[in-house]
PDB file of C-alpha atoms in Angstrom:
ATOM      1  CA  MET A   1      -7.180 -26.792  11.985  1.00  0.00           C
ATOM      2  CA  THR A   2      -4.918 -25.584  14.844  1.00  0.00           C
ATOM      3  CA  PHE A   3      -5.115 -22.672  17.171  1.00  0.00           C
ATOM      4  CA  GLU A   4      -2.558 -20.462  18.862  1.00  0.00           C
ATOM      5  CA  PHE A   5      -2.916 -17.314  20.902  1.00  0.00           C
ATOM      6  CA  ASN A   6      -0.615 -15.645  18.444  1.00  0.00           C
ATOM      7  CA  PHE A   7      -3.366 -15.978  15.857  1.00  0.00           C
ATOM      8  CA  VAL A   8      -5.470 -13.561  17.968  1.00  0.00           C
ATOM      9  CA  LEU A   9      -2.684 -10.998  18.310  1.00  0.00           C
ATOM     10  CA  VAL A  10      -2.044 -11.094  14.624  1.00  0.00           C
ATOM     11  CA  ALA A  11      -5.791 -10.728  13.966  1.00  0.00           C
ATOM     12  CA  LEU A  12      -6.076  -7.696  16.266  1.00  0.00           C
ATOM     13  CA  MET A  13      -3.331  -5.960  14.322  1.00  0.00           C
ATOM     14  CA  GLN A  14      -5.324  -6.456  11.151  1.00  0.00           C
ATOM     15  CA  ILE A  15      -7.966  -4.076  12.566  1.00  0.00           C
ATOM     16  CA  ILE A  16      -5.456  -1.172  12.345  1.00  0.00           C
ATOM     17  CA  GLY A  17      -3.987  -2.239   9.004  1.00  0.00           C
ATOM     18  CA  PHE A  18      -7.377  -2.707   7.342  1.00  0.00           C
ATOM     19  CA  PHE A  19      -8.769   0.473   8.717  1.00  0.00           C
ATOM     20  CA  VAL A  20      -6.018   2.295   6.803  1.00  0.00           C
ATOM     21  CA  GLN A  21      -6.661   0.036   3.784  1.00  0.00           C
ATOM     22  CA  GLY A  22     -10.401   0.697   3.788  1.00  0.00           C
ATOM     23  CA  CYS A  23      -9.682   4.471   3.927  1.00  0.00           C
ATOM     24  CA  THR A  24      -6.755   4.920   1.588  1.00  0.00           C
ATOM     25  CA  GLY A  25      -6.606   1.798  -0.575  1.00  0.00           C
ATOM     26  CA  PHE A  26      -3.144   0.733   0.587  1.00  0.00           C
ATOM     27  CA  GLY A  27      -1.062  -0.013   3.674  1.00  0.00           C
ATOM     28  CA  CYS A  28      -2.644  -2.991   5.417  1.00  0.00           C
ATOM     29  CA  THR A  29       0.060  -5.506   4.622  1.00  0.00           C
ATOM     30  CA  VAL A  30       2.983  -3.235   5.447  1.00  0.00           C
ATOM     31  CA  ILE A  31       1.478  -1.860   8.627  1.00  0.00           C
ATOM     32  CA  ALA A  32       0.762  -5.320  10.017  1.00  0.00           C
ATOM     33  CA  ALA A  33       3.894  -6.968   8.589  1.00  0.00           C
ATOM     34  CA  ALA A  34       6.140  -6.681  11.616  1.00  0.00           C
ATOM     35  CA  VAL A  35       3.530  -8.348  13.924  1.00  0.00           C
ATOM     36  CA  THR A  36       2.392 -10.843  11.294  1.00  0.00           C
ATOM     37  CA  ASN A  37       5.778 -12.042  10.225  1.00  0.00           C
ATOM     38  CA  GLY A  38       7.202 -11.771  13.742  1.00  0.00           C
ATOM     39  CA  LEU A  39       4.521 -14.065  15.214  1.00  0.00           C
ATOM     40  CA  LEU A  40       3.757 -16.337  12.392  1.00  0.00           C
ATOM     41  CA  GLY A  41       7.171 -16.404  10.667  1.00  0.00           C
ATOM     42  CA  THR A  42       7.791 -15.129   7.235  1.00  0.00           C
ATOM     43  CA  GLU A  43       6.978 -18.475   5.491  1.00  0.00           C
ATOM     44  CA  ALA A  44       3.372 -18.209   6.862  1.00  0.00           C
ATOM     45  CA  GLY A  45       3.194 -14.414   7.310  1.00  0.00           C
ATOM     46  CA  VAL A  46       3.825 -13.462   3.685  1.00  0.00           C
ATOM     47  CA  PRO A  47       1.116 -15.612   2.139  1.00  0.00           C
ATOM     48  CA  TYR A  48      -1.189 -14.718   5.079  1.00  0.00           C
ATOM     49  CA  GLY A  49      -0.693 -11.093   4.179  1.00  0.00           C
ATOM     50  CA  THR A  50      -1.517 -11.729   0.546  1.00  0.00           C
ATOM     51  CA  LEU A  51      -4.629 -13.983   1.121  1.00  0.00           C
ATOM     52  CA  ILE A  52      -6.278 -11.882   3.827  1.00  0.00           C
ATOM     53  CA  THR A  53      -6.456  -8.884   1.488  1.00  0.00           C
ATOM     54  CA  LEU A  54      -8.136 -10.711  -1.450  1.00  0.00           C
ATOM     55  CA  PRO A  55     -11.801 -10.812  -0.183  1.00  0.00           C
ATOM     56  CA  PHE A  56     -11.749  -7.071   0.561  1.00  0.00           C
ATOM     57  CA  LEU A  57      -9.954  -6.168  -2.613  1.00  0.00           C
ATOM     58  CA  TYR A  58     -12.470  -8.111  -4.735  1.00  0.00           C
ATOM     59  CA  TYR A  59     -15.349  -6.681  -2.730  1.00  0.00           C
ATOM     60  CA  LEU A  60     -14.337  -3.075  -3.257  1.00  0.00           C
ATOM     61  CA  GLY A  61     -13.284  -3.784  -6.844  1.00  0.00           C
ATOM     62  CA  ILE A  62     -16.785  -5.005  -7.744  1.00  0.00           C
ATOM     63  CA  LYS A  63     -18.552  -2.295  -5.630  1.00  0.00           C
ATOM     64  CA  ALA A  64     -16.609   0.568  -7.019  1.00  0.00           C
ATOM     65  CA  PHE A  65     -15.824  -0.766 -10.540  1.00  0.00           C
ATOM     66  CA  LYS A  66     -17.278   2.376 -12.250  1.00  0.00           C
ATOM     67  CA  GLU A  67     -15.321   4.622  -9.794  1.00  0.00           C
ATOM     68  CA  VAL A  68     -11.848   3.726 -10.893  1.00  0.00           C
ATOM     69  CA  SER A  69      -9.471   5.960 -12.867  1.00  0.00           C
ATOM     70  CA  TRP A  70      -9.000   3.351 -15.615  1.00  0.00           C
ATOM     71  CA  LYS A  71      -6.649   5.566 -17.619  1.00  0.00           C
ATOM     72  CA  ASP A  72      -4.226   5.932 -14.634  1.00  0.00           C
ATOM     73  CA  LEU A  73      -4.657   2.202 -13.771  1.00  0.00           C
ATOM     74  CA  ALA A  74      -3.661   1.355 -17.247  1.00  0.00           C
ATOM     75  CA  LYS A  75      -0.522   3.541 -16.921  1.00  0.00           C
ATOM     76  CA  ILE A  76       0.376   1.995 -13.566  1.00  0.00           C
ATOM     77  CA  ILE A  77       0.089  -1.596 -14.822  1.00  0.00           C
ATOM     78  CA  GLY A  78       1.585  -0.729 -18.177  1.00  0.00           C
ATOM     79  CA  LEU A  79       4.716   0.808 -16.660  1.00  0.00           C
ATOM     80  CA  CYS A  80       4.967  -1.582 -13.718  1.00  0.00           C
ATOM     81  CA  ILE A  81       4.931  -4.827 -15.766  1.00  0.00           C
ATOM     82  CA  PRO A  82       8.209  -4.144 -17.674  1.00  0.00           C
ATOM     83  CA  GLY A  83       9.629  -2.894 -14.377  1.00  0.00           C
ATOM     84  CA  ILE A  84       8.526  -6.081 -12.600  1.00  0.00           C
ATOM     85  CA  LEU A  85      10.312  -8.203 -15.283  1.00  0.00           C
ATOM     86  CA  VAL A  86      13.513  -6.144 -14.857  1.00  0.00           C
ATOM     87  CA  GLY A  87      13.156  -6.409 -11.089  1.00  0.00           C
ATOM     88  CA  ASN A  88      12.891 -10.184 -11.307  1.00  0.00           C
ATOM     89  CA  TYR A  89      16.269 -10.187 -12.967  1.00  0.00           C
ATOM     90  CA  LEU A  90      17.762  -7.626 -10.580  1.00  0.00           C
ATOM     91  CA  PHE A  91      16.656  -9.728  -7.581  1.00  0.00           C
ATOM     92  CA  TYR A  92      19.904 -11.638  -8.033  1.00  0.00           C
ATOM     93  CA  ALA A  93      22.100  -8.683  -8.538  1.00  0.00           C
ATOM     94  CA  ILE A  94      21.099  -6.173  -5.764  1.00  0.00           C
ATOM     95  CA  SER A  95      21.137  -6.462  -2.054  1.00  0.00           C
ATOM     96  CA  PRO A  96      17.600  -6.312  -0.718  1.00  0.00           C
ATOM     97  CA  ASN A  97      18.733  -4.302   2.348  1.00  0.00           C
ATOM     98  CA  ILE A  98      20.416  -1.652   0.153  1.00  0.00           C
ATOM     99  CA  ALA A  99      17.320  -1.394  -2.016  1.00  0.00           C
ATOM    100  CA  LYS A 100      15.080  -1.045   1.082  1.00  0.00           C
ATOM    101  CA  ILE A 101      17.298   1.659   2.499  1.00  0.00           C
ATOM    102  CA  CYS A 102      17.186   3.637  -0.739  1.00  0.00           C
ATOM    103  CA  ILE A 103      13.419   3.306  -1.209  1.00  0.00           C
ATOM    104  CA  GLY A 104      12.746   3.916   2.419  1.00  0.00           C
ATOM    105  CA  ALA A 105      14.836   7.141   2.421  1.00  0.00           C
ATOM    106  CA  MET A 106      13.165   8.279  -0.768  1.00  0.00           C
ATOM    107  CA  VAL A 107       9.548   7.662   0.394  1.00  0.00           C
ATOM    108  CA  THR A 108      10.376   9.240   3.824  1.00  0.00           C
ATOM    109  CA  LEU A 109      11.671  12.331   2.145  1.00  0.00           C
ATOM    110  CA  ILE A 110       8.631  12.573  -0.147  1.00  0.00           C
ATOM    111  CA  ALA A 111       6.250  12.097   2.830  1.00  0.00           C
ATOM    112  CA  LEU A 112       8.037  14.769   4.929  1.00  0.00           C
ATOM    113  CA  MET A 113       7.918  17.246   2.125  1.00  0.00           C
ATOM    114  CA  ASN A 114       4.211  16.732   1.632  1.00  0.00           C
ATOM    115  CA  ILE A 115       3.476  16.717   5.398  1.00  0.00           C
ATOM    116  CA  TYR A 116       5.097  20.200   5.469  1.00  0.00           C
ATOM    117  CA  LYS A 117       2.996  21.165   2.515  1.00  0.00           C
ATOM    118  CA  TYR A 118      -0.413  19.849   3.684  1.00  0.00           C
ATOM    119  CA  ILE A 119      -0.099  20.058   7.434  1.00  0.00           C
ATOM    120  CA  ILE A 120       2.625  22.292   8.788  1.00  0.00           C
ATOM    121  CA  LYS A 121       2.575  25.131   6.140  1.00  0.00           C
ATOM    122  CA  PRO A 122      -1.235  25.667   6.279  1.00  0.00           C
ATOM    123  CA  LYS A 123      -1.114  25.879  10.074  1.00  0.00           C
ATOM    124  CA  LEU A 124       1.761  28.405   9.946  1.00  0.00           C
ATOM    125  CA  SER A 125       0.129  30.480   7.305  1.00  0.00           C
ATOM    126  CA  GLY A 126      -3.380  30.228   8.815  1.00  0.00           C
ATOM    127  CA  GLN A 127      -4.770  28.943   5.507  1.00  0.00           C
ATOM    128  CA  SER A 128      -7.075  25.878   5.498  1.00  0.00           C
ATOM    129  CA  GLU A 129      -5.336  24.260   2.521  1.00  0.00           C
ATOM    130  CA  ALA A 130      -1.989  24.374   0.800  1.00  0.00           C
ATOM    131  CA  ASP A 131      -1.942  26.522  -2.409  1.00  0.00           C
ATOM    132  CA  GLU A 132      -2.667  24.684  -5.609  1.00  0.00           C
ATOM    133  CA  GLU A 133       0.440  24.311  -7.737  1.00  0.00           C
ATOM    134  CA  VAL A 134       0.856  24.054 -11.518  1.00  0.00           C
ATOM    135  CA  ASP A 135       1.462  20.502 -12.665  1.00  0.00           C
ATOM    136  CA  THR A 136       4.683  21.004 -14.556  1.00  0.00           C
ATOM    137  CA  THR A 137       6.494  18.665 -16.912  1.00  0.00           C
ATOM    138  CA  GLY A 138       9.109  18.076 -14.277  1.00  0.00           C
ATOM    139  CA  LYS A 139       6.504  16.877 -11.824  1.00  0.00           C
ATOM    140  CA  LYS A 140       4.978  14.521 -14.401  1.00  0.00           C
ATOM    141  CA  ILE A 141       8.456  13.067 -15.151  1.00  0.00           C
ATOM    142  CA  PHE A 142       9.003  12.516 -11.425  1.00  0.00           C
ATOM    143  CA  ARG A 143       5.697  10.760 -11.061  1.00  0.00           C
ATOM    144  CA  TYR A 144       6.297   8.424 -13.968  1.00  0.00           C
ATOM    145  CA  GLY A 145       9.864   7.822 -12.707  1.00  0.00           C
ATOM    146  CA  CYS A 146       8.407   6.775  -9.297  1.00  0.00           C
ATOM    147  CA  LEU A 147       6.016   4.466 -11.072  1.00  0.00           C
ATOM    148  CA  ILE A 148       8.696   2.774 -13.188  1.00  0.00           C
ATOM    149  CA  LEU A 149      11.038   2.443 -10.193  1.00  0.00           C
ATOM    150  CA  GLY A 150       8.083   1.088  -8.119  1.00  0.00           C
ATOM    151  CA  GLY A 151       7.554  -1.673 -10.722  1.00  0.00           C
ATOM    152  CA  ILE A 152      11.284  -2.592 -10.670  1.00  0.00           C
ATOM    153  CA  VAL A 153      11.585  -2.789  -6.884  1.00  0.00           C
ATOM    154  CA  HIS A 154       8.264  -4.583  -6.588  1.00  0.00           C
ATOM    155  CA  GLY A 155       9.430  -7.185  -8.996  1.00  0.00           C
ATOM    156  CA  ALA A 156      12.687  -7.590  -7.178  1.00  0.00           C
ATOM    157  CA  PHE A 157      11.659  -7.343  -3.449  1.00  0.00           C
ATOM    158  CA  ASN A 158       7.790  -6.839  -3.422  1.00  0.00           C
ATOM    159  CA  ILE A 159       8.247  -3.344  -1.866  1.00  0.00           C
ATOM    160  CA  GLY A 160       7.092  -1.072  -4.774  1.00  0.00           C
ATOM    161  CA  GLY A 161       3.769  -0.096  -3.185  1.00  0.00           C
ATOM    162  CA  PRO A 162       4.924   3.195  -1.572  1.00  0.00           C
ATOM    163  CA  LEU A 163       6.348   4.449  -4.877  1.00  0.00           C
ATOM    164  CA  ILE A 164       3.197   3.443  -6.777  1.00  0.00           C
ATOM    165  CA  THR A 165       1.306   5.448  -4.224  1.00  0.00           C
ATOM    166  CA  VAL A 166       3.464   8.489  -4.765  1.00  0.00           C
ATOM    167  CA  TYR A 167       2.389   8.475  -8.436  1.00  0.00           C
ATOM    168  CA  THR A 168      -1.263   7.789  -7.787  1.00  0.00           C
ATOM    169  CA  ILE A 169      -1.893  10.405  -5.147  1.00  0.00           C
ATOM    170  CA  GLU A 170      -0.772  13.127  -7.454  1.00  0.00           C
ATOM    171  CA  ALA A 171      -2.385  11.705 -10.656  1.00  0.00           C
ATOM    172  CA  VAL A 172      -5.769  10.903  -9.117  1.00  0.00           C
ATOM    173  CA  GLN A 173      -7.233  13.949  -7.188  1.00  0.00           C
ATOM    174  CA  GLU A 174     -10.506  12.542  -5.939  1.00  0.00           C
ATOM    175  CA  LYS A 175     -10.114  10.710  -2.626  1.00  0.00           C
ATOM    176  CA  GLU A 176     -12.534   7.937  -3.393  1.00  0.00           C
ATOM    177  CA  LYS A 177     -11.269   7.423  -6.952  1.00  0.00           C
ATOM    178  CA  PHE A 178      -7.689   7.340  -5.591  1.00  0.00           C
ATOM    179  CA  ARG A 179      -8.624   4.561  -3.134  1.00  0.00           C
ATOM    180  CA  ASN A 180     -10.545   2.611  -5.755  1.00  0.00           C
ATOM    181  CA  THR A 181      -7.740   2.845  -8.276  1.00  0.00           C
ATOM    182  CA  MET A 182      -5.110   1.749  -5.752  1.00  0.00           C
ATOM    183  CA  ASN A 183      -7.413  -1.110  -4.806  1.00  0.00           C
ATOM    184  CA  MET A 184      -7.546  -2.303  -8.433  1.00  0.00           C
ATOM    185  CA  VAL A 185      -3.714  -2.217  -8.547  1.00  0.00           C
ATOM    186  CA  TRP A 186      -3.590  -4.604  -5.631  1.00  0.00           C
ATOM    187  CA  VAL A 187      -6.402  -6.806  -7.090  1.00  0.00           C
ATOM    188  CA  ILE A 188      -4.128  -7.458  -9.978  1.00  0.00           C
ATOM    189  CA  LEU A 189      -0.755  -7.725  -8.135  1.00  0.00           C
ATOM    190  CA  ASN A 190      -2.020  -9.654  -5.130  1.00  0.00           C
ATOM    191  CA  THR A 191      -3.969 -12.086  -7.308  1.00  0.00           C
ATOM    192  CA  TRP A 192      -0.750 -12.938  -9.145  1.00  0.00           C
ATOM    193  CA  ASN A 193       1.151 -13.161  -5.901  1.00  0.00           C
ATOM    194  CA  ALA A 194      -1.462 -15.514  -4.458  1.00  0.00           C
ATOM    195  CA  PHE A 195      -1.263 -17.711  -7.552  1.00  0.00           C
ATOM    196  CA  SER A 196       2.539 -17.796  -7.303  1.00  0.00           C
ATOM    197  CA  GLN A 197       2.508 -18.638  -3.630  1.00  0.00           C
ATOM    198  CA  TYR A 198      -0.059 -21.347  -4.125  1.00  0.00           C
ATOM    199  CA  ARG A 199       2.077 -22.990  -6.774  1.00  0.00           C
ATOM    200  CA  SER A 200       5.050 -22.832  -4.385  1.00  0.00           C
ATOM    201  CA  GLY A 201       3.110 -24.581  -1.614  1.00  0.00           C
ATOM    202  CA  ALA A 202       2.871 -21.700   0.734  1.00  0.00           C
ATOM    203  CA  PHE A 203      -0.753 -22.181   1.656  1.00  0.00           C
ATOM    204  CA  THR A 204      -0.188 -24.502   4.708  1.00  0.00           C
ATOM    205  CA  PRO A 205      -2.893 -25.623   7.195  1.00  0.00           C
ATOM    206  CA  TYR A 206      -1.107 -23.501   9.885  1.00  0.00           C
ATOM    207  CA  MET A 207      -1.318 -20.376   7.747  1.00  0.00           C
ATOM    208  CA  LEU A 208      -5.021 -21.110   6.827  1.00  0.00           C
ATOM    209  CA  SER A 209      -5.905 -21.595  10.554  1.00  0.00           C
ATOM    210  CA  ALA A 210      -4.440 -18.177  11.358  1.00  0.00           C
ATOM    211  CA  LEU A 211      -6.350 -16.730   8.444  1.00  0.00           C
ATOM    212  CA  VAL A 212      -9.727 -17.957   9.797  1.00  0.00           C
ATOM    213  CA  ILE A 213      -9.087 -15.944  12.933  1.00  0.00           C
ATOM    214  CA  GLY A 214      -7.843 -12.896  11.103  1.00  0.00           C
ATOM    215  CA  LEU A 215     -10.467 -12.382   8.499  1.00  0.00           C
ATOM    216  CA  PRO A 216     -13.284 -11.209  10.837  1.00  0.00           C
ATOM    217  CA  MET A 217     -10.959  -8.663  12.528  1.00  0.00           C
ATOM    218  CA  ALA A 218      -9.771  -7.456   9.098  1.00  0.00           C
ATOM    219  CA  ALA A 219     -13.437  -6.977   8.147  1.00  0.00           C
ATOM    220  CA  ILE A 220     -14.061  -4.775  11.136  1.00  0.00           C
ATOM    221  CA  GLY A 221     -11.159  -2.495  10.322  1.00  0.00           C
ATOM    222  CA  PHE A 222     -11.910  -2.413   6.596  1.00  0.00           C
ATOM    223  CA  PHE A 223     -15.501  -1.315   6.854  1.00  0.00           C
ATOM    224  CA  LEU A 224     -14.725   1.172   9.602  1.00  0.00           C
ATOM    225  CA  GLY A 225     -12.050   2.678   7.334  1.00  0.00           C
ATOM    226  CA  MET A 226     -14.588   2.825   4.353  1.00  0.00           C
ATOM    227  CA  GLY A 227     -16.991   4.673   6.603  1.00  0.00           C
ATOM    228  CA  PHE A 228     -14.315   7.073   7.898  1.00  0.00           C
ATOM    229  CA  LEU A 229     -13.384   7.997   4.362  1.00  0.00           C
ATOM    230  CA  LYS A 230     -16.875   9.412   3.734  1.00  0.00           C
ATOM    231  CA  LYS A 231     -16.591  11.733   6.694  1.00  0.00           C
ATOM    232  CA  ILE A 232     -13.371  13.460   5.786  1.00  0.00           C
ATOM    233  CA  ASN A 233     -12.419  15.995   3.061  1.00  0.00           C
ATOM    234  CA  ARG A 234      -9.514  15.816   0.579  1.00  0.00           C
ATOM    235  CA  GLU A 235      -7.253  17.890   2.733  1.00  0.00           C
ATOM    236  CA  GLN A 236      -7.661  15.599   5.681  1.00  0.00           C
ATOM    237  CA  PHE A 237      -7.366  12.585   3.321  1.00  0.00           C
ATOM    238  CA  LEU A 238      -4.019  13.784   1.999  1.00  0.00           C
ATOM    239  CA  ARG A 239      -2.707  14.242   5.468  1.00  0.00           C
ATOM    240  CA  ILE A 240      -3.592  10.659   6.415  1.00  0.00           C
ATOM    241  CA  VAL A 241      -1.980   9.294   3.193  1.00  0.00           C
ATOM    242  CA  TYR A 242       1.279  11.113   3.754  1.00  0.00           C
ATOM    243  CA  ILE A 243       1.456  10.180   7.392  1.00  0.00           C
ATOM    244  CA  VAL A 244       0.917   6.540   6.374  1.00  0.00           C
ATOM    245  CA  LEU A 245       3.646   6.929   3.740  1.00  0.00           C
ATOM    246  CA  LEU A 246       5.928   8.430   6.320  1.00  0.00           C
ATOM    247  CA  PHE A 247       5.345   5.452   8.575  1.00  0.00           C
ATOM    248  CA  VAL A 248       5.898   2.936   5.753  1.00  0.00           C
ATOM    249  CA  GLY A 249       9.044   4.643   4.434  1.00  0.00           C
ATOM    250  CA  GLY A 250      10.511   5.380   7.831  1.00  0.00           C
ATOM    251  CA  ASN A 251       9.910   1.858   9.077  1.00  0.00           C
ATOM    252  CA  MET A 252      11.502   0.391   5.927  1.00  0.00           C
ATOM    253  CA  LEU A 253      14.496   2.673   6.278  1.00  0.00           C
ATOM    254  CA  ILE A 254      15.068   2.172   9.927  1.00  0.00           C
ATOM    255  CA  THR A 255      14.643  -1.588  10.023  1.00  0.00           C
ATOM    256  CA  SER A 256      16.918  -2.009   6.913  1.00  0.00           C
ATOM    257  CA  VAL A 257      19.674   0.211   8.438  1.00  0.00           C
ATOM    258  CA  LEU A 258      19.512  -1.743  11.686  1.00  0.00           C
ATOM    259  CA  SER A 259      19.758  -5.037   9.903  1.00  0.00           C
ATOM    260  CA  VAL A 260      22.863  -3.825   8.024  1.00  0.00           C
ATOM    261  CA  ILE A 261      24.486  -2.580  11.288  1.00  0.00           C
TER     262      ILE A 261
END
């Protein structure tokens, strides 16, 4: 086992990422990715990001097994798997930067629209919540389109999470059930990713040493996030989700544009 001070810096970043994860059911890997991959390198940072999630994903998956929207989970996995297979093929045909720019722009726009709906508009109108809207056929088609596209880009570049979230936040209305359903999505996808990374030899002693330092910090953030979720209502929860989506989409868009320039 080795030790570097960088392991501590990466571990501290996990507190923030896993606070969001414990509250919303997504975001820890993306939020911490810049620090994790920047300090550990992508060869260690990517499998680190996969492995560090698994204990918490399994814990919440077992704890909240009965509080998952299984119908929506089946739709997510059922529509993502064909997309993932298509994405595996498109990996060789599409530029990852172009894909990230398109997905980042789309997620950013969706987040901005909903931040206006759930944060800005209620404040301007003086209402505590945005008005409930009818769930039209067009909105359903849009959600399913996000889900299919999410599967494709996840299979190609492992960046489908934001689009899968766009579907789930509209389909699953209860905040706890939303988090638990998203958690089960990552139980399935991250378990598969961990198996693939293990087969490719990505689990090095260097990465595992960093993981030993990071897991306790991740636990602190995760359980704080779970506690925070119990103290907020759905309106506040939606605001947090869309602000996180704005950060994820905006970061993906800006970093990809800069890499092209």
